[in-house]
Coordinates of C-alpha atoms in Angstrom, one line a residue:
X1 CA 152.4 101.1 56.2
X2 CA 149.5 102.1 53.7
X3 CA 148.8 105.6 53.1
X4 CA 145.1 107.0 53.5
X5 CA 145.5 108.6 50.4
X6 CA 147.1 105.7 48.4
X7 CA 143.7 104.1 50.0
X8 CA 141.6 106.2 48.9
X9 CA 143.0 106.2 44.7
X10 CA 142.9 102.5 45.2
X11 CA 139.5 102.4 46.1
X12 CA 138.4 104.9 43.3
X13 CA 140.1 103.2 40.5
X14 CA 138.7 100.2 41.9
X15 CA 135.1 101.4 41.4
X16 CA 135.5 103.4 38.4
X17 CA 137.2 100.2 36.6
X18 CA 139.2 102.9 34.9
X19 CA 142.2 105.2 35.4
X20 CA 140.6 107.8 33.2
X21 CA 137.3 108.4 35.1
X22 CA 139.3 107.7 38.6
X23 CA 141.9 110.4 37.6
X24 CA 138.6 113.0 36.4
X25 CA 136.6 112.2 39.6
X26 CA 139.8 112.6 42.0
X27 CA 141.3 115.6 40.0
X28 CA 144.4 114.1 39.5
X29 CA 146.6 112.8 36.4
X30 CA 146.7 109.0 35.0
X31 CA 150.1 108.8 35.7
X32 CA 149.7 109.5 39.1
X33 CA 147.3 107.0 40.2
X34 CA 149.3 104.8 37.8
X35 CA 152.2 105.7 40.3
X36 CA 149.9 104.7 43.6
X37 CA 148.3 101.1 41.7
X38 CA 152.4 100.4 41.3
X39 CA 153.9 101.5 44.7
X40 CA 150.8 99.4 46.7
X41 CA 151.5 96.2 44.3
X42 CA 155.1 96.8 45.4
X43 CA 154.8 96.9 48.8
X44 CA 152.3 94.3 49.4
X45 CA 154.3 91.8 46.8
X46 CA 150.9 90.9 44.8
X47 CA 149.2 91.9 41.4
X48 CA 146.3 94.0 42.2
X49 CA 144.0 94.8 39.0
X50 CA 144.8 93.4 35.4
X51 CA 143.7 94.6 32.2
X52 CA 140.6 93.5 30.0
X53 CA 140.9 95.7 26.8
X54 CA 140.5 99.0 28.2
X55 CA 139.1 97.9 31.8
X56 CA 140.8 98.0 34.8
X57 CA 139.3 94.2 36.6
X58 CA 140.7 93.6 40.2
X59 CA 142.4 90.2 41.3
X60 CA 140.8 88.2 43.8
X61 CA 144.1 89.5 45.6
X62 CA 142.3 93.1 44.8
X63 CA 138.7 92.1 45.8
X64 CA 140.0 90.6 48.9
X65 CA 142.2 94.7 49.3
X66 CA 139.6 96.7 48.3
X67 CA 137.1 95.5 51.4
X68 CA 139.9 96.0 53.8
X69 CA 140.4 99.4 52.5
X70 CA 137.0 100.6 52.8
X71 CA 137.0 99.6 55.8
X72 CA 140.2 101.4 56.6
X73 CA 138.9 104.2 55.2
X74 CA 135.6 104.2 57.0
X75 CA 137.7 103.9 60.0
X76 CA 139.8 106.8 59.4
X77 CA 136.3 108.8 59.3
X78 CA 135.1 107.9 62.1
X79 CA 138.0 109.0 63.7
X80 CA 137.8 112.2 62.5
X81 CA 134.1 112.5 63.5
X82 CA 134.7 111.5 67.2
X83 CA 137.8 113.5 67.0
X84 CA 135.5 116.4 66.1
X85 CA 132.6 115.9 68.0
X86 CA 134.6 116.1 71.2
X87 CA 135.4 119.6 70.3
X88 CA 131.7 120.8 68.9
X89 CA 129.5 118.4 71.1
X90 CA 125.9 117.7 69.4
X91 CA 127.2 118.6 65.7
X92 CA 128.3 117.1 63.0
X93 CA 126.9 115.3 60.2
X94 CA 124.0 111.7 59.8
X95 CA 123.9 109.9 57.4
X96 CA 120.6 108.2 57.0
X97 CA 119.4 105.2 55.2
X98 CA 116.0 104.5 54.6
X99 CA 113.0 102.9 53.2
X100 CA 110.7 104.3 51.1
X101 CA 108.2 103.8 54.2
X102 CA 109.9 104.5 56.9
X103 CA 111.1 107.8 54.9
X104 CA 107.6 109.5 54.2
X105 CA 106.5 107.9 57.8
X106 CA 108.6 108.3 60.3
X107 CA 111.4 110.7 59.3
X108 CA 109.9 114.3 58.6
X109 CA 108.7 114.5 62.3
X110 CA 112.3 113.1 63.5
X111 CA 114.2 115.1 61.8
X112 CA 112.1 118.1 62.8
X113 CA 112.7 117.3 66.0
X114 CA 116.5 116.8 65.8
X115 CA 117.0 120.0 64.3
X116 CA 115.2 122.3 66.8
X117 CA 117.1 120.2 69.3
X118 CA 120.8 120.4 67.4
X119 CA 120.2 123.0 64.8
X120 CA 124.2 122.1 63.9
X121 CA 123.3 118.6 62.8
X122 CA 123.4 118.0 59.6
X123 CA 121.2 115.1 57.8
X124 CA 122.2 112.9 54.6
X125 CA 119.3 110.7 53.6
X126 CA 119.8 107.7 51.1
X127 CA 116.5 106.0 50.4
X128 CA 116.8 102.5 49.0
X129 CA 116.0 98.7 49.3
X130 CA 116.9 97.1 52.9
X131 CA 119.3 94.6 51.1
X132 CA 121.2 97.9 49.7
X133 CA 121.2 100.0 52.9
X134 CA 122.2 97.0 55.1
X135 CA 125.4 96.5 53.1
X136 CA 125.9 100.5 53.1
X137 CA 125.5 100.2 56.7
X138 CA 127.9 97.1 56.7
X139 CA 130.6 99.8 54.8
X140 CA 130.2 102.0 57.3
X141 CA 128.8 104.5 54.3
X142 CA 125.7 105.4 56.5
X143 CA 125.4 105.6 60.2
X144 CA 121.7 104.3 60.8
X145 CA 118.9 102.6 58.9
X146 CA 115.1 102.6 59.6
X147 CA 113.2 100.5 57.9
X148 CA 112.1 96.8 59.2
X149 CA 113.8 94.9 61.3
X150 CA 114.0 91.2 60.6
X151 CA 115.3 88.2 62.0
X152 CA 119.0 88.6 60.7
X153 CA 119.2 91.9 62.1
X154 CA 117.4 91.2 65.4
X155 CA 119.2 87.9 66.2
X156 CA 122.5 89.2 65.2
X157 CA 125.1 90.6 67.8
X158 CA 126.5 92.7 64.6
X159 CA 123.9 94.8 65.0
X160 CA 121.6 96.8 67.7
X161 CA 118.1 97.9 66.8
X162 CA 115.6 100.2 68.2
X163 CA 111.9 98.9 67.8
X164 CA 109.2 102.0 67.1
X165 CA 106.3 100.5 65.6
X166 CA 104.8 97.0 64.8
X167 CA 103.0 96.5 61.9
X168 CA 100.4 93.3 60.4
X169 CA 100.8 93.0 56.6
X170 CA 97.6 90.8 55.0
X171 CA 95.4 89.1 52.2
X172 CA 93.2 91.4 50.5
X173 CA 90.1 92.0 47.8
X174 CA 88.0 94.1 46.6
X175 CA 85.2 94.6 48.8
X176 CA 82.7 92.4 46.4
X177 CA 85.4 90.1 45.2
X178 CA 83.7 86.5 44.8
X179 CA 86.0 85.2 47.7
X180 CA 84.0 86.6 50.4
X181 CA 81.4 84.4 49.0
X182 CA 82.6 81.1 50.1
X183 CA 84.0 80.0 53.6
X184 CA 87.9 81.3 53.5
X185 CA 90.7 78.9 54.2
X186 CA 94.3 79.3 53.5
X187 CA 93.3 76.9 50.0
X188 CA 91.2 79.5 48.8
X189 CA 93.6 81.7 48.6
X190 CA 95.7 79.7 46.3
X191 CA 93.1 79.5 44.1
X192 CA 93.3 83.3 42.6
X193 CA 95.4 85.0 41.1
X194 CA 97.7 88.1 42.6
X195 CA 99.3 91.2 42.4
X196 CA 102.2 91.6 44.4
X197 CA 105.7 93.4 44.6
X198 CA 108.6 92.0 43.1
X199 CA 110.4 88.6 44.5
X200 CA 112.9 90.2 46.5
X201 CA 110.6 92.0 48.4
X202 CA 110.6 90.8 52.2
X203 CA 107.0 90.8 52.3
X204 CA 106.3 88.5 49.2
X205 CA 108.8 86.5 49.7
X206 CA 107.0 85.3 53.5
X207 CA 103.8 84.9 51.4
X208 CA 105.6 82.3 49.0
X209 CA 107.1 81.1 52.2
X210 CA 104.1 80.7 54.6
X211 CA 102.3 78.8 51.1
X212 CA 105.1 76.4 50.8
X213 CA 104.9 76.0 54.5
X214 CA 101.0 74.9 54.5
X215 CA 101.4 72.5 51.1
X216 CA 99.7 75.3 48.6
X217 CA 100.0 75.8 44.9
X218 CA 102.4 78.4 44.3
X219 CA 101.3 82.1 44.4
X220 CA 99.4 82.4 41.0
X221 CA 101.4 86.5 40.9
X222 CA 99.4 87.7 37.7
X223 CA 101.4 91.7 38.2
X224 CA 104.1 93.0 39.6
X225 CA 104.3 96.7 41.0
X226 CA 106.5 99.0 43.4
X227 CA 103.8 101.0 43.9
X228 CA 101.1 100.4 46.7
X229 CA 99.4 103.8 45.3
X230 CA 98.4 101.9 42.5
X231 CA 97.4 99.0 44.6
X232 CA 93.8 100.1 45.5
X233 CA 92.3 100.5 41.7
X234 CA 94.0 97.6 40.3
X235 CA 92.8 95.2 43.1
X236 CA 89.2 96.8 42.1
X237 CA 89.1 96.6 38.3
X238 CA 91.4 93.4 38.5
X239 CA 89.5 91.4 40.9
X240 CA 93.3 90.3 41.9
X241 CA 94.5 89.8 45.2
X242 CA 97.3 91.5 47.3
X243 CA 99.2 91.8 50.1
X244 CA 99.3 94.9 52.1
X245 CA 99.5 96.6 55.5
X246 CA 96.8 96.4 57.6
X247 CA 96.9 99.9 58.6
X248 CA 96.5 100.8 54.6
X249 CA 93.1 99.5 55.1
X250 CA 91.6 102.3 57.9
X251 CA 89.5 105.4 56.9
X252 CA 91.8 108.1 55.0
X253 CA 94.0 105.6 54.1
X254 CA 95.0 104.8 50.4
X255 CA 93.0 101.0 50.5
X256 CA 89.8 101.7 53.0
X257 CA 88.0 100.7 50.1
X258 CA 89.3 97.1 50.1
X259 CA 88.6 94.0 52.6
X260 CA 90.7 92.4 54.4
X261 CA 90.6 88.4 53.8
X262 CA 91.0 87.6 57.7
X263 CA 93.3 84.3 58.3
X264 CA 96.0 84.1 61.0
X265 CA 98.3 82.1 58.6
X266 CA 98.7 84.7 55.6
X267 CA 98.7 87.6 59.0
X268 CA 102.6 88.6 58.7
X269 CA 103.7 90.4 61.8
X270 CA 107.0 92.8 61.8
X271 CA 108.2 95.6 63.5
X272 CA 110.1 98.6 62.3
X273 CA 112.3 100.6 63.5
X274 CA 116.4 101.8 63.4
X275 CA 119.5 99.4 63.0
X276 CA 123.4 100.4 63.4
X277 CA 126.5 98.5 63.3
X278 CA 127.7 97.6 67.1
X279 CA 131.4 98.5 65.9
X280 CA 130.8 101.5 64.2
X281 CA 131.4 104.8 65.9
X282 CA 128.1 106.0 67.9
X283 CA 128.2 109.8 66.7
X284 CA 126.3 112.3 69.7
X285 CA 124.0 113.7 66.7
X286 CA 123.1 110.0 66.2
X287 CA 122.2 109.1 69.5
X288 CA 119.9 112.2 69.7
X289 CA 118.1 110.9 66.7
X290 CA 117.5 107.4 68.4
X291 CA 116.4 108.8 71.6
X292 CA 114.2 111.0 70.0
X293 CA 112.7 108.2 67.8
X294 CA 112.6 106.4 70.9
X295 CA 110.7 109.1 72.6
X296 CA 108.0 109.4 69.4
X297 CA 107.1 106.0 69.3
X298 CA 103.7 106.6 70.5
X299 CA 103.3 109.1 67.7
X300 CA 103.8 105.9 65.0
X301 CA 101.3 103.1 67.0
X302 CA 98.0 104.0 64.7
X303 CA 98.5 105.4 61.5
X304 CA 98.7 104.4 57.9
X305 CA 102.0 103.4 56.5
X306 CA 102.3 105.3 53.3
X307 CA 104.7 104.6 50.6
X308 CA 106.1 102.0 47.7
X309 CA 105.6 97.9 48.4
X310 CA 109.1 97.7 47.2
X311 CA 110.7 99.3 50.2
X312 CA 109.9 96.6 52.6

């Protein structure tokens, strides 16, 4: 039988790629975790890291260990918390993932809301790419994500998600850009150049999609930027084209000086809202949270999404 703690030095050593910086984070001596490395190879019959000069590199024995004991270990936590909640009711700890968006957006008023509701909660917030929180979530190292929900995670029974807002991303210029001065097609589009956010970005990536799709010229992207604040001016002084939320384009919000370039086939449609892992322990505090999201969703229907491209 493995020991949690044995699990736990494993999976330390494993990240740090070192016994040295394993042994300062976990407070504990070389030898020791030396000791735990030995006694796990032992019992499960199989070599577990080898050395590369002064790097500790795992196995594909170890690779193959080190998911099951994260898992193991985010089990044993969950435990705990259910173990715990039962005695406090709404209490306890969230932890959060979230984009960019979504964080400025939706969260402030949420998490207002939670805590004059459960003042015991308490909140842990990781803000980050979808691609990163989706495997955090996956590890069981955060408890809910909001941020947008796409196909994978709608069509997946892995995970249950919680639509509160939908959300039209389009082309758009400067308001006396010279495309406005010919008839606009889908082929004018691909005859400018862009700015845009970077190629893992969920929302670029459907624009090189949807140009594939309808036999373009690929997207002429003339900048890259994570920042939709910056958006506005450069797509003025540039005379470049982007890609944005529609909602960025109403009064007060950070692009009501640009023009939208109206075509249904660059018109991206998506939703956001909150994703969890079906298996993972469904914490009081949490469910709180997602009824009170839930219950705001009206709050969310008509105003401008703030924050960086990148977090989409």
């Amino acid at each position: 039988m493995i020991d949690l703690r044995d699990a736990n030095y494993f999976v330390t050593v494993a990240e740090a790629g070192s016994l040295a910086l394993a042994a300062e984070k976990l407070g504990r001596t070389q030898p020791a975790l030396t000791k735990c490395i030995q006694r796990l190879e032992d019992d499960l019959r199989i070599e577990l890291f080898r050395h590369e000069g002064r790097q500790l590199v795992l196995t594909e024995a170890g690779h193959v260990f080190l998911t099951r004991m994260r898992s193991l270990l985010g089990f044993a936590t969950e435990v705990r918390r259910e173990m715990s909640d039962l005695g406090t009711g709404v209490a306890g700890s969230i932890k959060i993932g979230s984009a960019a968006t979504t964080a400025e957006y939706m969260l402030p008023h949420l998490t207002a809301q939670l805590i004059n509701q459960a003042p015991a909660v308490t909140l842990e917030l990781t803000v980050g790419m979808n691609d990163v929180l989706m495997r955090a979530l996956i590890e069981k190292s955060i408890d809910l994500v909001f941020g947008p929900l796409t196909r994978s995670t709608s069509e997946s029974e892995r995970f249950e998600s919680f639509s509160l807002t939908s959300d039209d991303v389009v082309a758009v210029a400067s308001n006396d850009h010279p495309i406005f001065d010919h008839p606009l097609t889908p082929e004018t589009l691909a005859a400018y150049k862009w700015v845009l956010a970077g190629p893992g970005v969920a929302t670029r990536q459907w624009l090189e999609s949807t140009f594939r799709s309808l036999g373009l010229n690929e997207l002429q992207v003339q900048m890259e930027t994570s920042s939709i604040f910056l958006l506005p001016r450069l797509i003025s002084e540039t005379k470049l084209l982007s890609f944005i939320s529609r909602r960025n384009l109403a009064p007060n919000a950070v692009g009501e000086h640009l023009r939208e370039i109206p075509l249904e086939a660059t018109t991206m449609r998506r939703e956001f809202g909150i994703i969890r892992l079906r298996e993972a322990y469904f914490t009081p505090a949490a469910r709180l949270l997602v009824r009170i999201a839930e219950e705001s969703r009206a709050q969310f229907e008509n105003r401008p999404l703030p924050g960086t491209e990148s977090s989409f």
